[in-house]
């Protein structure tokens, strides 16, 4: 079996990246993590990635100022230099330019901590609590030009419980993120045409 080469982009602690690295330890998993790259050299996830034997690359976006694409071109070059075939955004807190999105059309996925199309953007758990929803969760989707838009590959739902605060709800969602993301990456890497089917949205229970 040829495993798809995956580059993971992170900005912080990298727990979803870690879940992907864990899954990829199994030789039967259809993807391998060949590069973990970050826009922050102090991202905690970089050290974790090295612990899994993954190559790492860090390039601070700040010196590029408003030239988002110039930063992305260097990130993109690093991905290509490692033979990356699929890019997984895992807590990569940058809005992407249409240029980068076009480079990886159909081959770039993102995990977002809400049941999209509800609560795109930031502070999803706080907004879910404020809205009074009884179900919350996470979504893995193909990346398109709109922020937190694009075809949904899978979703996992969790209950919102009485007495939940933001931290408790975030922790419950994160637990299912760590199961959903490896499952969705595996499906994409093994070439399933699931995006076109009703089975695309898989429910993973707690
Ligand atoms: C995760 O909850 C992920 O869904 C979210 O950031 C967190 C990163 O945690 N992503 C977004 O909000 C993207 N819109 P991690 O670094 O531990 O994986």
CSV table of N, CA and C in Angstrom, one decimal, residues 58-176:
chain,number,residue,atom,x,y,z
A,58,UNK,N,9.3,25.9,10.7
A,58,UNK,CA,8.5,27.0,11.3
A,58,UNK,C,8.9,28.3,10.6
A,59,UNK,N,7.9,29.1,10.3
A,59,UNK,CA,8.2,30.3,9.6
A,59,UNK,C,7.2,31.4,10.1
A,60,UNK,N,7.7,32.3,10.9
A,60,UNK,CA,6.9,33.4,11.5
A,60,UNK,C,6.2,34.2,10.4
A,61,UNK,N,4.9,34.4,10.5
A,61,UNK,CA,4.2,35.2,9.5
A,61,UNK,C,4.4,36.7,9.7
A,62,UNK,N,4.8,37.1,10.9
A,62,UNK,CA,4.8,38.5,11.3
A,62,UNK,C,5.8,39.4,10.4
A,63,UNK,N,7.0,38.9,10.1
A,63,UNK,CA,7.9,39.8,9.3
A,63,UNK,C,7.3,40.0,7.9
A,64,UNK,N,6.3,39.2,7.5
A,64,UNK,CA,5.7,39.4,6.1
A,64,UNK,C,4.6,40.5,6.1
A,65,UNK,N,4.3,41.0,7.3
A,65,UNK,CA,3.3,42.0,7.4
A,65,UNK,C,2.0,41.6,6.7
A,66,UNK,N,1.6,42.5,5.8
A,66,UNK,CA,0.3,42.3,5.1
A,66,UNK,C,0.4,41.3,3.9
A,67,UNK,N,1.6,41.0,3.6
A,67,UNK,CA,1.8,40.1,2.4
A,67,UNK,C,1.6,38.6,2.8
A,68,UNK,N,0.4,38.3,2.9
A,68,UNK,CA,0.0,36.9,3.4
A,68,UNK,C,0.5,35.9,2.4
A,69,UNK,N,0.4,36.2,1.1
A,69,UNK,CA,0.8,35.2,0.1
A,69,UNK,C,2.3,34.9,0.1
A,70,UNK,N,3.1,36.0,0.4
A,70,UNK,CA,4.6,35.7,0.4
A,70,UNK,C,4.9,34.7,1.5
A,71,UNK,N,4.3,34.8,2.6
A,71,UNK,CA,4.5,33.8,3.7
A,71,UNK,C,4.0,32.5,3.2
A,72,UNK,N,2.8,32.4,2.6
A,72,UNK,CA,2.3,31.2,2.2
A,72,UNK,C,3.1,30.5,1.1
A,73,UNK,N,3.8,31.3,0.3
A,73,UNK,CA,4.6,30.7,-0.8
A,73,UNK,C,5.7,29.9,-0.2
A,74,UNK,N,6.3,30.4,0.9
A,74,UNK,CA,7.4,29.7,1.6
A,74,UNK,C,6.9,28.5,2.3
A,75,UNK,N,5.7,28.6,2.9
A,75,UNK,CA,5.1,27.4,3.6
A,75,UNK,C,4.8,26.3,2.5
A,76,UNK,N,4.3,26.8,1.4
A,76,UNK,CA,3.9,25.9,0.3
A,76,UNK,C,5.2,25.2,-0.3
A,77,UNK,N,6.3,26.0,-0.4
A,77,UNK,CA,7.5,25.4,-0.9
A,77,UNK,C,8.0,24.3,0.0
A,78,UNK,N,7.9,24.5,1.3
A,78,UNK,CA,8.3,23.5,2.3
A,78,UNK,C,7.5,22.2,2.1
A,79,UNK,N,6.2,22.4,2.0
A,79,UNK,CA,5.3,21.3,1.8
A,79,UNK,C,5.7,20.5,0.6
A,80,UNK,N,5.9,21.2,-0.5
A,80,UNK,CA,6.3,20.5,-1.8
A,80,UNK,C,7.6,19.9,-1.7
A,81,UNK,N,8.6,20.5,-1.0
A,81,UNK,CA,9.9,19.9,-0.9
A,81,UNK,C,9.9,18.6,-0.1
A,82,UNK,N,8.8,18.4,0.6
A,82,UNK,CA,8.7,17.1,1.4
A,82,UNK,C,7.7,16.1,0.6
A,83,UNK,N,7.3,16.5,-0.5
A,83,UNK,CA,6.5,15.6,-1.3
A,83,UNK,C,5.1,15.5,-0.8
A,84,UNK,N,4.6,16.5,-0.1
A,84,UNK,CA,3.3,16.4,0.5
A,84,UNK,C,2.2,16.3,-0.6
A,85,UNK,N,1.2,15.4,-0.3
A,85,UNK,CA,0.1,15.3,-1.3
A,85,UNK,C,-1.2,15.8,-0.7
A,86,UNK,N,-1.3,15.7,0.7
A,86,UNK,CA,-2.5,16.2,1.3
A,86,UNK,C,-2.1,17.2,2.5
A,87,UNK,N,-2.7,18.3,2.6
A,87,UNK,CA,-2.4,19.2,3.7
A,87,UNK,C,-3.6,19.2,4.7
A,88,UNK,N,-3.2,18.9,6.0
A,88,UNK,CA,-4.2,18.9,7.1
A,88,UNK,C,-4.0,20.1,8.0
A,89,UNK,N,-5.0,21.0,8.0
A,89,UNK,CA,-4.9,22.2,8.9
A,89,UNK,C,-5.4,21.7,10.3
A,90,UNK,N,-4.5,21.9,11.3
A,90,UNK,CA,-4.9,21.4,12.6
A,90,UNK,C,-4.6,22.5,13.6
A,91,UNK,N,-5.6,23.4,13.8
A,91,UNK,CA,-5.4,24.6,14.6
A,91,UNK,C,-4.4,25.5,14.0
A,92,UNK,N,-4.5,25.7,12.7
A,92,UNK,CA,-3.7,26.6,12.0
A,92,UNK,C,-4.5,27.9,11.9
A,93,UNK,N,-4.1,28.9,12.7
A,93,UNK,CA,-4.9,30.1,13.0
A,93,UNK,C,-4.6,31.2,12.0
A,94,UNK,N,-4.6,30.9,10.7
A,94,UNK,CA,-4.3,31.9,9.7
A,94,UNK,C,-5.5,31.8,8.7
A,95,UNK,N,-5.9,33.0,8.2
A,95,UNK,CA,-6.9,33.0,7.1
A,95,UNK,C,-6.0,32.8,5.9
A,96,UNK,N,-6.4,31.9,5.0
A,96,UNK,CA,-5.6,31.5,3.9
A,96,UNK,C,-6.0,32.4,2.7
A,97,UNK,N,-5.0,32.7,1.8
A,97,UNK,CA,-5.3,33.5,0.6
A,97,UNK,C,-5.9,32.6,-0.4
A,98,UNK,N,-6.7,33.1,-1.4
A,98,UNK,CA,-7.2,32.3,-2.5
A,98,UNK,C,-6.1,31.6,-3.2
A,99,UNK,N,-4.9,32.2,-3.3
A,99,UNK,CA,-3.8,31.5,-4.0
A,99,UNK,C,-3.5,30.2,-3.3
A,100,UNK,N,-3.3,30.1,-2.0
A,100,UNK,CA,-2.9,28.9,-1.3
A,100,UNK,C,-4.1,27.9,-1.4
A,101,UNK,N,-5.3,28.3,-1.3
A,101,UNK,CA,-6.4,27.4,-1.4
A,101,UNK,C,-6.4,26.8,-2.8
A,102,UNK,N,-6.2,27.6,-3.8
A,102,UNK,CA,-6.2,27.0,-5.2
A,102,UNK,C,-5.1,26.0,-5.4
A,103,UNK,N,-3.9,26.2,-4.7
A,103,UNK,CA,-2.8,25.2,-4.9
A,103,UNK,C,-3.2,23.8,-4.4
A,104,UNK,N,-4.1,23.8,-3.4
A,104,UNK,CA,-4.4,22.5,-2.8
A,104,UNK,C,-5.9,22.1,-2.9
A,105,UNK,N,-6.5,22.6,-3.9
A,105,UNK,CA,-7.9,22.3,-4.1
A,105,UNK,C,-8.2,20.8,-4.0
A,106,UNK,N,-9.1,20.5,-3.1
A,106,UNK,CA,-9.5,19.1,-3.0
A,106,UNK,C,-8.5,18.2,-2.2
A,107,UNK,N,-7.4,18.9,-1.8
A,107,UNK,CA,-6.3,18.1,-1.1
A,107,UNK,C,-5.9,18.8,0.2
A,108,UNK,N,-6.8,19.8,0.6
A,108,UNK,CA,-6.5,20.4,1.9
A,108,UNK,C,-7.7,20.3,2.8
A,109,UNK,N,-7.6,19.9,4.0
A,109,UNK,CA,-8.7,19.7,4.9
A,109,UNK,C,-8.4,20.5,6.2
A,110,UNK,N,-9.5,20.8,6.9
A,110,UNK,CA,-9.5,21.5,8.1
A,110,UNK,C,-10.4,20.9,9.2
A,111,UNK,N,-10.0,21.0,10.4
A,111,UNK,CA,-10.9,20.7,11.5
A,111,UNK,C,-11.4,21.9,12.2
A,112,UNK,N,-12.7,22.0,12.4
A,112,UNK,CA,-13.2,23.2,13.1
A,112,UNK,C,-14.1,22.8,14.3
A,113,UNK,N,-14.0,23.5,15.4
A,113,UNK,CA,-14.7,23.1,16.6
A,113,UNK,C,-16.1,23.5,16.7
A,114,UNK,N,-16.9,23.2,15.7
A,114,UNK,CA,-18.4,23.4,15.8
A,114,UNK,C,-19.0,22.5,14.7
A,115,UNK,N,-20.3,22.4,14.8
A,115,UNK,CA,-21.1,21.7,13.7
A,115,UNK,C,-21.4,22.7,12.7
A,116,UNK,N,-20.5,22.8,11.7
A,116,UNK,CA,-20.7,23.8,10.6
A,116,UNK,C,-21.9,23.4,9.9
A,117,UNK,N,-22.7,24.3,9.3
A,117,UNK,CA,-22.3,25.7,9.2
A,117,UNK,C,-22.6,26.6,10.4
A,118,UNK,N,-23.0,26.0,11.5
A,118,UNK,CA,-23.1,26.8,12.7
A,118,UNK,C,-21.7,27.2,13.2
A,119,UNK,N,-21.6,28.4,13.7
A,119,UNK,CA,-20.5,29.0,14.4
A,119,UNK,C,-19.1,28.8,13.7
A,120,UNK,N,-19.1,29.4,12.5
A,120,UNK,CA,-17.7,29.5,11.8
A,120,UNK,C,-16.9,30.6,12.6
A,121,UNK,N,-15.6,30.6,12.4
A,121,UNK,CA,-14.8,31.7,13.1
A,121,UNK,C,-14.4,31.3,14.5
A,122,UNK,N,-14.2,32.3,15.3
A,122,UNK,CA,-13.6,32.1,16.7
A,122,UNK,C,-14.7,31.9,17.8
A,123,UNK,N,-14.2,31.5,19.0
A,123,UNK,CA,-15.0,31.4,20.2
A,123,UNK,C,-16.2,30.5,20.0
A,124,UNK,N,-16.1,29.4,19.3
A,124,UNK,CA,-17.2,28.6,19.0
A,124,UNK,C,-17.9,28.0,20.2
A,125,UNK,N,-17.2,27.6,21.2
A,125,UNK,CA,-17.8,27.0,22.4
A,125,UNK,C,-18.6,28.0,23.2
A,126,UNK,N,-18.1,29.2,23.3
A,126,UNK,CA,-18.8,30.3,24.0
A,126,UNK,C,-20.1,30.6,23.2
A,127,UNK,N,-20.0,30.7,21.9
A,127,UNK,CA,-21.1,31.1,21.1
A,127,UNK,C,-22.2,29.9,21.2
A,128,UNK,N,-21.8,28.7,21.2
A,128,UNK,CA,-22.7,27.6,21.3
A,128,UNK,C,-23.4,27.6,22.6
A,129,UNK,N,-22.7,27.9,23.7
A,129,UNK,CA,-23.4,28.1,25.0
A,129,UNK,C,-24.4,29.2,25.0
A,130,UNK,N,-24.0,30.3,24.5
A,130,UNK,CA,-24.8,31.5,24.4
A,130,UNK,C,-26.1,31.2,23.6
A,131,UNK,N,-25.9,30.5,22.5
A,131,UNK,CA,-27.1,30.2,21.7
A,131,UNK,C,-28.0,29.2,22.3
A,132,UNK,N,-27.5,28.4,23.3
A,132,UNK,CA,-28.4,27.5,24.0
A,132,UNK,C,-28.6,26.2,23.2
A,133,UNK,N,-27.7,25.8,22.3
A,133,UNK,CA,-27.8,24.6,21.5
A,133,UNK,C,-27.6,23.4,22.5
A,134,UNK,N,-28.3,22.3,22.2
A,134,UNK,CA,-28.1,21.1,23.0
A,134,UNK,C,-27.1,20.1,22.4
A,135,UNK,N,-26.8,20.3,21.2
A,135,UNK,CA,-25.7,19.5,20.5
A,135,UNK,C,-24.7,20.4,20.0
A,136,UNK,N,-23.4,20.0,20.1
A,136,UNK,CA,-22.3,20.8,19.6
A,136,UNK,C,-21.3,19.8,19.1
A,137,UNK,N,-20.2,20.2,18.6
A,137,UNK,CA,-19.3,19.2,18.1
A,137,UNK,C,-18.2,19.8,17.2
A,138,UNK,N,-17.8,19.0,16.2
A,138,UNK,CA,-16.7,19.4,15.3
A,138,UNK,C,-16.9,18.9,13.9
A,139,UNK,N,-16.2,19.5,13.0
A,139,UNK,CA,-16.4,19.3,11.6
A,139,UNK,C,-15.1,19.2,10.9
A,140,UNK,N,-14.9,18.2,10.0
A,140,UNK,CA,-13.8,18.2,9.1
A,140,UNK,C,-14.3,18.5,7.7
A,141,UNK,N,-13.7,19.4,7.1
A,141,UNK,CA,-14.1,19.8,5.7
A,141,UNK,C,-13.0,20.1,4.8
A,142,UNK,N,-13.3,20.0,3.5
A,142,UNK,CA,-12.3,20.4,2.5
A,142,UNK,C,-12.2,21.9,2.6
A,143,UNK,N,-11.0,22.5,2.4
A,143,UNK,CA,-10.9,23.9,2.5
A,143,UNK,C,-11.2,24.6,1.1
A,144,UNK,N,-12.1,25.6,1.2
A,144,UNK,CA,-12.4,26.4,0.0
A,144,UNK,C,-12.2,27.9,0.4
A,145,UNK,N,-12.5,28.8,-0.5
A,145,UNK,CA,-12.1,30.2,-0.3
A,145,UNK,C,-12.8,30.8,1.0
A,146,UNK,N,-14.0,30.5,1.3
A,146,UNK,CA,-14.7,31.1,2.5
A,146,UNK,C,-14.1,30.5,3.8
A,147,UNK,N,-14.0,31.3,4.8
A,147,UNK,CA,-13.5,30.8,6.1
A,147,UNK,C,-14.4,29.8,6.7
A,148,UNK,N,-13.9,28.6,7.0
A,148,UNK,CA,-14.7,27.5,7.6
A,148,UNK,C,-15.9,27.1,6.8
A,149,UNK,N,-15.6,27.2,5.5
A,149,UNK,CA,-16.6,26.7,4.5
A,149,UNK,C,-16.0,25.5,3.8
A,150,UNK,N,-16.7,25.0,2.8
A,150,UNK,CA,-16.2,23.9,2.0
A,150,UNK,C,-16.9,22.6,2.3
A,151,UNK,N,-16.9,21.6,1.4
A,151,UNK,CA,-17.7,20.4,1.6
A,151,UNK,C,-17.3,19.7,2.9
A,152,UNK,N,-18.3,19.3,3.6
A,152,UNK,CA,-18.1,18.6,4.9
A,152,UNK,C,-17.7,17.1,4.6
A,153,UNK,N,-16.7,16.7,5.2
A,153,UNK,CA,-16.2,15.3,5.1
A,153,UNK,C,-16.8,14.5,6.3
A,154,UNK,N,-16.9,15.1,7.5
A,154,UNK,CA,-17.4,14.3,8.6
A,154,UNK,C,-17.7,15.2,9.8
A,155,UNK,N,-18.6,14.8,10.6
A,155,UNK,CA,-18.9,15.6,11.8
A,155,UNK,C,-19.0,14.7,13.0
A,156,UNK,N,-18.7,15.2,14.2
A,156,UNK,CA,-18.9,14.4,15.4
A,156,UNK,C,-19.6,15.3,16.4
A,157,UNK,N,-20.7,14.8,17.0
A,157,UNK,CA,-21.5,15.6,17.9
A,157,UNK,C,-21.3,15.2,19.3
A,158,UNK,N,-21.4,16.1,20.2
A,158,UNK,CA,-21.4,15.9,21.7
A,158,UNK,C,-22.6,16.6,22.3
A,159,UNK,N,-23.1,16.1,23.4
A,159,UNK,CA,-24.2,16.9,24.1
A,159,UNK,C,-23.6,18.1,24.8
A,160,UNK,N,-24.5,19.1,24.9
A,160,UNK,CA,-24.1,20.3,25.8
A,160,UNK,C,-24.9,20.0,27.1
A,161,UNK,N,-24.1,19.9,28.2
A,161,UNK,CA,-24.8,19.5,29.5
A,161,UNK,C,-25.0,20.7,30.4
A,162,UNK,N,-26.0,20.5,31.2
A,162,UNK,CA,-26.4,21.6,32.2
A,162,UNK,C,-25.1,21.8,33.0
A,163,UNK,N,-24.8,23.1,33.2
A,163,UNK,CA,-23.6,23.4,34.0
A,163,UNK,C,-22.4,23.5,33.2
A,164,UNK,N,-22.4,23.2,31.9
A,164,UNK,CA,-21.2,23.3,31.1
A,164,UNK,C,-20.7,24.8,31.1
A,165,UNK,N,-19.4,24.9,31.3
A,165,UNK,CA,-18.8,26.2,30.9
A,165,UNK,C,-17.9,26.0,29.7
A,166,UNK,N,-17.3,27.0,29.2
A,166,UNK,CA,-16.6,27.0,27.9
A,166,UNK,C,-15.5,25.9,28.0
A,167,UNK,N,-14.8,25.8,29.1
A,167,UNK,CA,-13.7,24.9,29.2
A,167,UNK,C,-14.2,23.4,29.1
A,168,UNK,N,-15.3,23.1,29.9
A,168,UNK,CA,-15.8,21.8,29.9
A,168,UNK,C,-16.3,21.4,28.5
A,169,UNK,N,-17.0,22.3,27.9
A,169,UNK,CA,-17.5,21.9,26.5
A,169,UNK,C,-16.4,21.8,25.5
A,170,UNK,N,-15.4,22.6,25.6
A,170,UNK,CA,-14.2,22.5,24.7
A,170,UNK,C,-13.5,21.2,24.9
A,171,UNK,N,-13.4,20.8,26.1
A,171,UNK,CA,-12.7,19.5,26.4
A,171,UNK,C,-13.5,18.3,25.8
A,172,UNK,N,-14.8,18.4,25.9
A,172,UNK,CA,-15.6,17.3,25.4
A,172,UNK,C,-15.6,17.2,23.9
A,173,UNK,N,-15.6,18.4,23.3
A,173,UNK,CA,-15.5,18.5,21.8
A,173,UNK,C,-14.1,18.0,21.3
A,174,UNK,N,-13.0,18.4,22.1
A,174,UNK,CA,-11.7,18.1,21.6
A,174,UNK,C,-11.5,16.6,21.6
A,175,UNK,N,-12.1,15.9,22.6
A,175,UNK,CA,-12.0,14.4,22.6
A,175,UNK,C,-12.5,13.8,21.3
A,176,UNK,N,-13.6,14.3,20.8
A,176,UNK,CA,-14.1,13.7,19.6
A,176,UNK,C,-13.4,14.2,18.3
